[in-house]
Short mmCIF file of C-alpha atoms in Angstrom, two decimals:
data_model
loop_
_atom_site.label_atom_id
_atom_site.label_comp_id
_atom_site.label_asym_id
_atom_site.label_seq_id
_atom_site.Cartn_x
_atom_site.Cartn_y
_atom_site.Cartn_z
CA MET A 1 76.33 56.44 86.93
CA VAL A 2 77.79 53.96 89.41
CA TYR A 3 81.22 55.59 89.12
CA ILE A 4 79.79 59.04 89.85
CA VAL A 5 78.09 57.71 93.00
CA LEU A 6 81.34 56.05 94.10
CA CYS A 7 83.27 59.31 93.61
CA THR A 8 80.72 61.25 95.64
CA LEU A 9 80.87 58.72 98.49
CA LEU A 10 84.69 58.79 98.41
CA ILE A 11 84.86 62.58 98.77
CA LEU A 12 82.18 62.66 101.49
CA SER A 13 83.88 59.88 103.46
CA SER A 14 87.26 61.66 103.28
CA LEU A 15 85.72 64.87 104.58
CA SER A 16 83.91 62.99 107.34
CA MET A 17 87.13 61.28 108.39
CA ALA A 18 88.97 64.62 108.56
CA ARG A 19 86.24 66.06 110.76
CA ARG A 20 86.33 63.06 113.10
CA LEU A 21 90.09 63.26 113.46
CA GLU A 22 89.92 66.96 114.20
CA ALA A 23 87.09 66.48 116.68
CA GLY A 24 89.17 63.93 118.55
CA THR A 25 91.58 66.66 119.66
CA ARG A 26 88.88 68.93 121.09
CA LYS A 27 88.75 69.28 124.84
CA LYS A 28 86.53 71.29 127.12
CA PRO A 29 88.53 74.20 128.61
CA ASN A 30 89.29 74.11 132.33
CA CYS A 31 88.13 77.63 133.20
CA ASP A 32 87.99 79.06 136.69
CA SER A 33 84.58 79.20 138.30
CA ASP A 34 84.45 83.00 138.18
CA SER A 35 85.40 83.14 134.50
CA SER A 36 83.20 80.34 133.16
CA LYS A 37 79.85 81.94 133.99
CA ASP A 38 79.41 83.29 130.45
CA GLN A 39 81.81 81.86 127.93
CA SER A 40 80.54 84.12 125.12
CA GLN A 41 81.66 87.24 127.02
CA LEU A 42 85.22 86.13 127.68
CA ASN A 43 87.24 84.68 124.84
CA SER A 44 87.41 87.62 122.48
CA PHE A 45 90.86 88.43 121.14
CA LEU A 46 89.47 90.79 118.50
CA TRP A 47 90.05 94.54 118.23
CA THR A 48 88.39 96.88 115.73
CA ILE A 49 90.15 99.70 113.89
CA HIS A 50 87.24 102.09 113.36
CA ARG A 51 87.19 103.50 109.85
CA ASP A 52 85.17 103.00 106.66
CA PRO A 53 85.45 100.13 105.96
CA PRO A 54 86.61 98.83 109.37
CA SER A 55 89.73 96.73 109.86
CA TYR A 56 90.60 94.27 112.62
CA PHE A 57 93.34 92.89 114.84
CA PHE A 58 93.09 89.27 115.97
CA GLY A 59 95.35 87.69 118.59
CA THR A 60 96.40 84.11 117.79
CA ILE A 61 98.40 81.42 119.58
CA HIS A 62 100.75 78.84 118.06
CA VAL A 63 98.70 75.71 118.78
CA PRO A 64 96.64 73.33 116.57
CA TYR A 65 93.65 75.24 115.32
CA THR A 66 91.30 72.35 116.18
CA ARG A 67 91.98 72.95 119.88
CA VAL A 68 90.72 76.54 119.83
CA TRP A 69 88.60 77.07 116.71
CA ASP A 70 85.28 76.08 118.32
CA TYR A 71 85.85 78.63 121.12
CA ILE A 72 86.61 81.58 118.85
CA PRO A 73 83.53 83.86 118.76
CA SER A 74 81.45 83.86 115.60
CA ASN A 75 81.91 87.61 115.12
CA THR A 76 85.69 87.08 114.89
CA LYS A 77 85.17 84.53 112.13
CA HIS A 78 82.73 86.91 110.45
CA ALA A 79 85.31 89.73 110.54
CA PHE A 80 87.83 87.35 108.93
CA ARG A 81 85.37 86.51 106.15
CA GLN A 82 84.46 90.16 105.62
CA ALA A 83 87.98 91.53 105.25
CA GLY A 84 89.42 91.46 101.76
CA ASN A 85 93.06 91.54 102.93
CA VAL A 86 94.57 89.22 105.56
CA PHE A 87 98.05 89.89 106.94
CA PHE A 88 100.26 87.81 109.23
CA GLU A 89 103.62 88.22 110.92
CA LEU A 90 105.28 86.00 108.31
CA ASP A 91 104.04 84.49 105.05
CA LEU A 92 103.59 80.94 106.35
CA THR A 93 102.51 79.57 102.95
CA ASP A 94 105.63 80.78 101.14
CA PRO A 95 108.39 78.13 100.73
CA TYR A 96 110.92 80.97 100.90
CA THR A 97 109.87 81.62 104.50
CA ILE A 98 110.46 78.00 105.51
CA THR A 99 113.80 77.80 103.71
CA SER A 100 115.04 81.08 105.20
CA LEU A 101 114.03 80.04 108.69
CA ALA A 102 115.90 76.74 108.36
CA ASN A 103 119.05 78.46 107.03
CA CYS A 104 118.95 81.07 109.77
CA GLN A 105 119.20 78.37 112.43
CA LEU A 106 122.36 76.74 111.07
CA LEU A 107 125.85 77.29 112.41
CA PRO A 108 128.09 79.19 109.96
CA HIS A 109 130.88 77.63 107.90
CA GLY A 110 129.55 74.08 108.27
CA ALA A 111 130.38 73.90 111.98
CA ASN A 112 128.80 71.37 114.38
CA LEU A 113 127.56 71.79 117.94
CA SER A 114 130.33 69.55 119.19
CA ASP A 115 132.77 72.19 117.93
CA VAL A 116 131.25 75.09 119.89
CA LEU A 117 129.62 73.62 123.01
CA PRO A 118 131.50 72.58 126.16
CA ARG A 119 131.79 68.80 126.23
CA ASP A 120 129.70 68.29 129.37
CA ILE A 121 126.76 70.32 127.98
CA TYR A 122 127.00 68.53 124.63
CA ILE A 123 126.89 65.08 126.28
CA ARG A 124 123.91 66.07 128.48
CA LEU A 125 122.10 67.45 125.44
CA LYS A 126 122.68 64.26 123.47
CA GLU A 127 121.45 62.10 126.36
CA HIS A 128 118.31 64.21 126.77
CA LEU A 129 117.45 64.01 123.08
CA GLU A 130 117.90 60.23 123.18
CA TYR A 131 115.52 60.12 126.16
CA VAL A 132 112.95 62.14 124.20
CA ARG A 133 113.31 59.86 121.17
CA LEU A 134 112.63 56.77 123.30
CA MET A 135 109.69 58.38 125.10
CA MET A 136 108.02 59.88 122.04
CA PRO A 137 105.97 56.78 121.03
CA GLY A 138 104.31 56.87 124.46
CA TRP A 139 103.77 60.64 124.30
CA MET A 140 101.92 60.53 120.98
CA SER A 141 98.13 60.50 121.12
CA ALA A 142 95.88 57.87 119.56
CA ASP A 143 94.59 60.56 117.20
CA GLN A 144 98.11 61.24 115.90
CA LYS A 145 98.76 57.54 115.36
CA GLY A 146 95.39 57.25 113.61
CA ARG A 147 96.48 59.93 111.13
CA GLY A 148 99.55 57.88 110.23
CA LEU A 149 102.17 59.84 112.21
CA TYR A 150 105.17 57.80 113.34
CA ALA A 151 107.32 58.67 116.35
CA ASP A 152 110.60 58.49 114.43
CA TYR A 153 109.24 60.72 111.67
CA LEU A 154 107.95 63.25 114.19
CA PHE A 155 111.23 63.27 116.12
CA ASN A 156 113.24 63.84 112.95
CA ALA A 157 110.85 66.59 111.85
CA ILE A 158 111.47 68.47 115.12
CA ALA A 159 115.03 67.55 116.09
CA GLY A 160 116.53 66.45 112.81
CA ASN A 161 119.93 67.94 111.97
CA TRP A 162 120.18 69.28 115.54
CA GLU A 163 123.98 69.00 115.57
CA ARG A 164 124.16 71.64 112.82
CA LYS A 165 121.98 74.21 114.58
CA ARG A 166 123.04 77.22 116.60
CA PRO A 167 122.88 76.69 120.40
CA VAL A 168 120.10 79.26 120.87
CA TRP A 169 117.84 77.36 118.46
CA VAL A 170 118.72 74.06 120.12
CA MET A 171 117.62 75.62 123.42
CA LEU A 172 114.23 76.51 121.89
CA MET A 173 113.97 73.01 120.42
CA VAL A 174 114.66 71.37 123.80
CA ASN A 175 112.05 73.57 125.42
CA SER A 176 109.45 72.37 122.89
CA LEU A 177 110.20 68.66 123.30
CA THR A 178 107.67 67.99 126.05
CA GLU A 179 104.77 65.55 126.15
CA SER A 180 102.12 68.26 125.88
CA ASP A 181 103.89 69.85 122.90
CA ILE A 182 104.36 66.53 121.14
CA LYS A 183 100.64 65.77 121.43
CA SER A 184 99.87 69.02 119.59
CA ARG A 185 101.94 68.18 116.51
CA GLY A 186 100.54 67.12 113.16
CA ILE A 187 97.72 69.66 112.76
CA PRO A 188 98.22 73.19 111.33
CA VAL A 189 98.56 75.85 114.00
CA LEU A 190 95.94 78.59 114.11
CA ASP A 191 98.05 81.09 112.14
CA LEU A 192 98.76 78.64 109.32
CA TYR A 193 95.12 77.52 109.18
CA LEU A 194 93.98 81.12 108.75
CA ALA A 195 96.61 81.69 106.04
CA GLN A 196 95.53 78.57 104.13
CA SER A 197 91.85 79.51 104.50
CA ALA A 198 92.51 83.04 103.24
CA GLU A 199 94.29 81.76 100.13
CA ARG A 200 91.65 79.10 99.51
CA ILE A 201 88.83 81.66 99.33
CA GLY A 202 90.87 84.10 97.25
CA LYS A 203 91.75 86.84 99.72
CA VAL A 204 94.78 89.08 99.34
CA THR A 205 97.37 87.82 101.83
CA GLY A 206 100.63 89.27 103.03
CA ALA A 207 103.18 89.63 105.81
CA VAL A 208 104.56 92.55 107.79
CA GLU A 209 107.90 90.97 108.75
CA ARG A 210 110.81 89.12 107.22
CA VAL A 211 112.25 85.90 108.63
CA GLU A 212 115.56 87.67 109.25
CA GLU A 213 113.88 90.18 111.55
CA GLN A 214 112.81 87.36 113.84
CA CYS A 215 115.99 85.30 113.49
CA VAL A 216 118.76 87.85 113.86
CA PRO A 217 117.88 89.02 117.42
CA LEU A 218 118.15 85.43 118.64
CA ASN A 219 121.41 84.83 116.80
CA GLU A 220 122.91 88.04 118.20
CA LEU A 221 122.50 86.98 121.83
CA ASN A 222 125.87 86.91 123.62
CA PHE A 223 127.44 83.43 123.41
CA SER A 224 128.01 83.18 127.16
CA GLN A 225 124.35 84.06 127.71
CA VAL A 226 123.32 81.42 125.16
CA LEU A 227 125.34 78.79 127.05
CA PHE A 228 123.73 79.89 130.32
CA ALA A 229 120.23 79.68 128.79
CA LEU A 230 120.87 76.25 127.23
CA ASN A 231 122.38 74.94 130.47
CA GLN A 232 119.41 76.17 132.55
CA THR A 233 116.91 74.76 130.05
CA LEU A 234 118.62 71.36 130.23
CA PHE A 235 118.63 71.51 134.05
CA GLN A 236 114.89 72.23 134.07
CA HIS A 237 114.02 69.35 131.77
CA GLU A 238 116.38 66.94 133.53
CA ALA A 239 114.60 67.80 136.77
CA TYR A 240 111.23 67.11 135.16
CA ARG A 241 112.53 63.74 133.99
CA THR A 242 113.81 62.80 137.45
CA THR A 243 110.85 63.98 139.51
CA LYS A 244 108.20 63.30 136.84
CA GLY A 245 107.01 66.82 137.56
CA SER A 246 104.98 68.98 135.20
CA VAL A 247 106.47 71.72 133.06
CA PRO A 248 105.15 75.22 133.89
CA TYR A 249 103.27 77.04 131.14
CA THR A 250 102.51 73.91 129.13
CA THR A 251 100.65 73.96 125.83
CA GLU A 252 97.56 72.69 127.65
CA ASP A 253 97.70 75.65 130.05
CA LEU A 254 98.07 78.06 127.15
CA ILE A 255 95.07 76.54 125.34
CA ASP A 256 92.89 76.66 128.47
CA HIS A 257 93.74 80.32 129.12
CA TYR A 258 93.06 81.22 125.50
CA ASN A 259 89.74 79.38 125.30
CA CYS A 260 88.63 80.91 128.61
CA GLY A 261 89.46 84.40 127.36
CA ASP A 262 92.11 85.04 130.01
CA LEU A 263 93.97 88.17 128.86
CA ASN A 264 97.12 87.31 130.81
CA SER A 265 99.99 89.10 129.11
CA ILE A 266 102.68 87.03 130.85
CA ILE A 267 101.48 83.71 129.44
CA PHE A 268 100.87 85.03 125.93
CA ASN A 269 104.15 86.94 125.82
CA HIS A 270 105.98 83.64 126.37
CA ASP A 271 104.01 82.06 123.52
CA THR A 272 104.64 85.05 121.25
CA ALA A 273 108.36 85.18 121.97
CA GLN A 274 108.66 81.35 121.83
CA VAL A 275 111.40 81.37 124.50
CA PRO A 276 111.60 79.61 127.90
CA ASN A 277 111.24 81.39 131.22
CA LEU A 278 114.72 81.30 132.76
CA VAL A 279 113.97 83.41 135.85
CA ASN A 280 113.86 81.12 138.89
CA SER A 281 113.94 82.28 142.49
CA SER A 282 116.03 79.25 143.45
CA LEU A 283 118.98 80.50 141.37
CA PRO A 284 121.99 82.08 143.10
CA PRO A 285 122.00 85.91 142.94
CA SER A 286 124.59 86.10 140.18
CA GLN A 287 122.77 83.57 137.99
CA LEU A 288 119.40 85.17 138.74
CA LYS A 289 120.79 88.46 137.50
CA THR A 290 121.96 86.83 134.27
CA ALA A 291 118.58 85.14 133.81
CA LYS A 292 116.75 88.45 134.24
CA ARG A 293 119.10 90.12 131.76
CA ILE A 294 118.41 87.43 129.14
CA ASP A 295 114.66 87.61 129.79
CA GLN A 296 114.77 91.38 129.38
CA TYR A 297 116.71 91.03 126.12
CA PHE A 298 114.16 88.59 124.69
CA ARG A 299 111.26 90.81 125.68
CA SER A 300 112.92 93.89 124.21
CA GLU A 301 113.94 92.27 120.91
CA LEU A 302 111.04 89.88 120.32
CA ILE A 303 108.14 91.86 121.75
CA VAL A 304 108.76 95.59 122.26
CA LYS A 305 110.86 96.36 119.17
CA ARG A 306 108.75 94.11 116.95
CA ASN A 307 105.57 95.79 118.21
CA HIS A 308 106.92 99.15 117.10
CA ARG A 309 108.09 97.86 113.70
CA MET A 310 104.89 95.93 113.00
CA SER A 311 102.66 98.84 114.02
CA GLN A 312 104.51 101.16 111.64
CA ARG A 313 103.89 98.78 108.74
CA VAL A 314 100.26 98.29 109.70
CA MET A 315 99.77 102.07 109.67
CA THR A 316 101.49 102.27 106.27
CA LEU A 317 98.97 99.81 104.84
CA LEU A 318 95.99 101.55 106.43
CA LYS A 319 97.06 104.95 105.11
CA LYS A 320 97.97 103.68 101.65
CA TYR A 321 94.67 101.81 101.20
CA PRO A 322 92.01 103.83 103.08
CA LYS A 323 89.11 102.14 101.27
CA LYS A 324 90.21 98.56 101.92
CA SER A 325 89.43 96.33 104.87
CA PHE A 326 92.24 94.44 106.64
CA PHE A 327 92.39 91.54 109.09
CA PHE A 328 95.73 91.43 110.93
CA ALA A 329 96.35 88.09 112.67
CA PHE A 330 99.37 88.35 114.99
CA GLY A 331 100.41 86.56 118.17
CA ALA A 332 98.14 87.53 121.08
CA GLY A 333 101.13 88.77 123.08
CA HIS A 334 101.54 91.67 120.64
CA PHE A 335 98.20 93.12 121.81
CA LEU A 336 98.50 92.55 125.57
CA GLY A 337 100.49 94.37 128.25
CA ASN A 338 102.43 97.59 127.67
CA ASN A 339 103.83 99.11 124.47
CA THR A 340 101.54 96.98 122.34
CA ILE A 341 100.68 97.40 118.68
CA ILE A 342 97.32 98.82 119.77
CA ASN A 343 99.05 101.42 121.95
CA HIS A 344 101.18 102.56 119.01
CA LEU A 345 98.17 102.94 116.71
CA GLN A 346 96.18 104.83 119.34
CA GLU A 347 99.10 107.20 119.91
CA ALA A 348 99.16 107.83 116.13
CA GLY A 349 95.49 108.87 116.20
CA PHE A 350 93.74 105.64 115.17
CA ASN A 351 90.58 104.67 117.00
CA VAL A 352 91.16 101.07 118.12
CA THR A 353 88.85 99.38 120.64
CA HIS A 354 88.40 95.87 121.99
CA THR A 355 85.49 94.02 120.37
CA ALA A 356 83.24 91.96 122.63
CA SER A 357 82.26 88.51 121.43
CA ASP A 358 78.60 89.52 121.10
CA GLU A 359 79.29 92.74 119.20
CA GLU A 360 77.93 92.86 115.66
CA ILE A 361 80.34 93.09 112.73
CA PRO A 362 79.08 95.44 109.98
CA MET A 363 78.50 94.08 106.50
CA ILE A 364 80.89 95.23 103.77
CA ARG A 365 78.98 94.62 100.55
CA HIS A 366 81.66 95.47 98.01
CA GLU A 367 84.13 93.20 99.78
CA GLN A 368 81.59 90.38 99.67
CA ARG A 369 81.25 90.73 95.91
CA ARG A 370 85.00 90.83 95.42
CA ARG A 371 85.48 87.82 97.67
CA LYS A 372 82.94 85.74 95.74
CA GLN A 373 84.60 86.67 92.45
CA ARG A 374 88.09 85.81 93.75
CA ARG A 375 86.80 82.53 95.17
CA LYS A 376 85.35 81.54 91.80
CA GLN A 377 88.64 82.41 90.09
CA MET A 378 90.66 80.43 92.61
CA LYS A 379 88.41 77.38 92.28
CA ALA A 380 88.65 77.55 88.50
CA ARG A 381 92.42 77.82 88.68
CA GLN A 382 92.69 74.89 91.09
CA ARG A 383 90.45 72.75 88.89
CA GLN A 384 92.54 73.64 85.85
CA LYS A 385 95.78 72.73 87.68
CA GLN A 386 94.33 69.42 88.88
CA LEU A 387 93.15 68.53 85.40
CA ASP A 388 96.48 69.52 83.84
CA ALA A 389 98.40 67.48 86.43
CA LEU A 390 96.19 64.46 85.88
CA TRP A 391 96.36 64.78 82.11
CA SER A 392 100.15 65.05 82.12
CA SER A 393 100.39 61.87 84.22
CA LEU A 394 98.43 59.82 81.69
CA ASP A 395 99.52 58.27 78.41
CA VAL A 396 97.65 60.79 76.30
CA ASP A 397 98.63 59.23 72.99
CA SER A 398 96.72 56.06 73.86
CA LEU A 399 93.48 57.90 74.65
CA PRO A 400 90.86 58.37 71.88
CA PHE A 401 89.95 61.90 73.04
CA ASP A 402 91.76 65.13 73.94
CA HIS A 403 91.71 67.13 77.19
CA ARG A 404 88.44 68.81 76.15
CA GLY A 405 86.70 65.45 75.88
CA LYS A 406 86.50 65.57 72.07
CA ARG A 407 87.40 62.54 69.99
CA LYS A 408 90.78 62.84 68.27
CA ARG A 409 91.05 62.89 64.51
CA LYS A 410 93.64 60.71 62.92
CA LYS A 411 96.45 62.80 61.49
CA ASN A 412 97.41 62.41 57.85
CA SER A 413 100.77 60.74 57.41
CA GLY A 414 101.97 63.57 55.22
CA GLY A 415 101.76 61.67 51.95
CA ARG A 416 99.39 62.25 49.05
CA LYS A 417 96.24 64.14 50.12
CA THR A 418 92.87 62.62 49.39
CA PHE A 419 90.04 64.37 47.62
CA ASN A 420 88.18 64.91 50.90
CA ASP A 421 91.21 66.67 52.38
CA LEU A 422 91.33 69.16 49.50
CA TRP A 423 87.66 69.80 48.85
CA VAL A 424 85.86 72.59 50.74
CA ARG A 425 82.31 73.58 49.93
CA MET A 426 81.97 77.19 48.77
CA GLU A 427 78.89 79.35 48.45
CA GLY A 428 78.75 82.51 46.40
CA ASP A 429 77.33 84.98 48.91
CA GLY A 430 78.54 83.35 52.11
CA PRO A 431 81.70 83.88 54.17
CA ASP A 432 85.09 82.80 52.96
CA TYR A 433 85.01 79.18 54.12
CA LEU A 434 88.18 78.40 52.26
CA GLN A 435 90.11 80.92 54.32
CA GLU A 436 88.69 79.43 57.50
CA ALA A 437 89.65 75.94 56.39
CA GLU A 438 93.22 77.01 55.64
CA THR A 439 93.60 78.63 59.09
CA PRO A 440 92.39 76.06 61.62
CA PRO A 441 90.93 77.55 64.81
CA LYS A 442 93.27 77.60 67.77
CA HIS A 443 92.46 75.81 70.96
CA ARG A 444 90.66 78.14 73.31
CA GLN A 445 92.76 78.90 76.36
CA THR A 446 91.40 80.23 79.61
CA THR A 447 93.64 82.42 81.73
CA PHE A 448 93.22 83.20 85.39
CA PRO A 449 94.69 85.98 87.51
CA PRO A 450 97.59 85.07 89.78
CA VAL A 451 97.12 84.33 93.48
CA ASN A 452 96.63 87.61 95.32
CA LYS A 453 99.60 88.20 97.61
CA TYR A 454 101.27 91.19 99.13
CA SER A 455 104.32 91.57 101.27
CA PHE A 456 106.76 94.28 102.22
CA TYR A 457 109.49 91.98 100.92
CA LYS A 458 108.85 88.69 99.17
CA SER A 459 105.84 86.47 98.69
CA GLY A 460 105.01 83.29 96.85
CA ALA A 461 102.04 81.12 96.11
CA GLY A 462 101.16 77.51 96.72
CA SER A 463 98.43 75.21 95.48
CA ILE A 464 96.58 72.43 97.24
CA HIS A 465 95.68 69.29 95.29
CA SER A 466 92.84 67.05 96.41
CA THR A 467 93.77 63.36 96.30
CA ALA A 468 90.15 62.29 96.40
CA LEU A 469 89.26 64.54 93.46
CA LEU A 470 92.17 63.28 91.36
CA LEU A 471 91.20 59.69 92.12
CA CYS A 472 87.65 60.43 91.03
CA LEU A 473 88.90 62.00 87.81
CA ALA A 474 90.95 58.89 87.11
CA ILE A 475 87.87 56.72 87.69
CA MET A 476 85.80 58.90 85.35
CA ILE A 477 88.42 58.76 82.60
CA GLY A 478 88.60 54.99 82.93
CA TYR A 479 84.80 54.83 82.72
CA THR A 480 84.75 57.00 79.59
CA ASN A 481 87.48 54.91 77.99
CA ILE A 482 85.37 51.79 78.51
#
């Protein structure tokens, strides 16, 4: 009994610690006076696709979910729980996605940056990265250090293998190596949190894009334009280092605008495209023209064209499965401004409207039943995996019981059988007990359906193991063995 109480306290304390760490990153949004009069009316990034059952669009941003989750309206969370199918831009839980993204960033044929960059730009880049490495311990928050994050580990996770990456990806990396961005590392971003939550409760998940469709447009940028963009990005960050000035459009600004419900397409387009703003009025006319051309290329390739492609695939899903409910979670910039995904669906005849934060989300009963059933199946599968993993890590031959908790019988050595081994009681009118004795019953095996996933291309599945639960199981087995 004491061991059971200890296990319960261990699990509860681990959950409490996780909540405290997440709460430490929460910050009250700095909203303008005219926009903070009624918070519940502002921060809705939810759109409804009116049909039976309804489906939804939700605009996300790539920041730690703990910084925005408390400000997301309850009806948005209810729509997420109601929908049986959750789709993202990319399948963030699939290892294939991560591997493909890493490979896409590498220079071809084993080349290094020193082989392709002008020497002066390469030296400046190396000096700036060394500056960031030295400053990173001071940039990290107390919450990050409390979670066991080390500056060297974080730097290597972001900038590791930088000399093997293509210049355009190094430019994006440099743009993300700021104090405000560093402070946001270590917690799943909103998109990933939603993906993990959807899989945990047994929803069907999927993606509407491939990694290559996001990578190739960046890799196809003209090399001279890439050098210009990298050079300007370095100049900007070197100026911030010298003047100790603030970087425009920081992560903190993005979070404040999102939590205040500011539907500013310029800010969210930069977050969606994940590229720096190179247009600066202080540039000479020729360089300003180049900067505008690059900015236009990024917007065309990473926003406009993707909006069209993603909307076509969304419509394919809606038409193919008219009786299913969907929750599409894409970057907020895909729903704001001109030529958005919403515009494309409305032009195709779909009724899509913005959903206020106080608007009621209708109940979908059949989806609720399916969701509960899938959640039970997922929990059973996770428990089975955890038990199998724990059992395989133990010395099973030394234990007096099997994985079902039943005491093992000593096996006969194979020599002469005893009378008790050969004798089986038989009754005249009863079943054939002899036949049953000769054919021992097989171990009962429970099978579970695979993780529900869907993608236009490739999808995989992952499992999450609870350290606290495994530790408790080990304690319980030790207690039983005593």
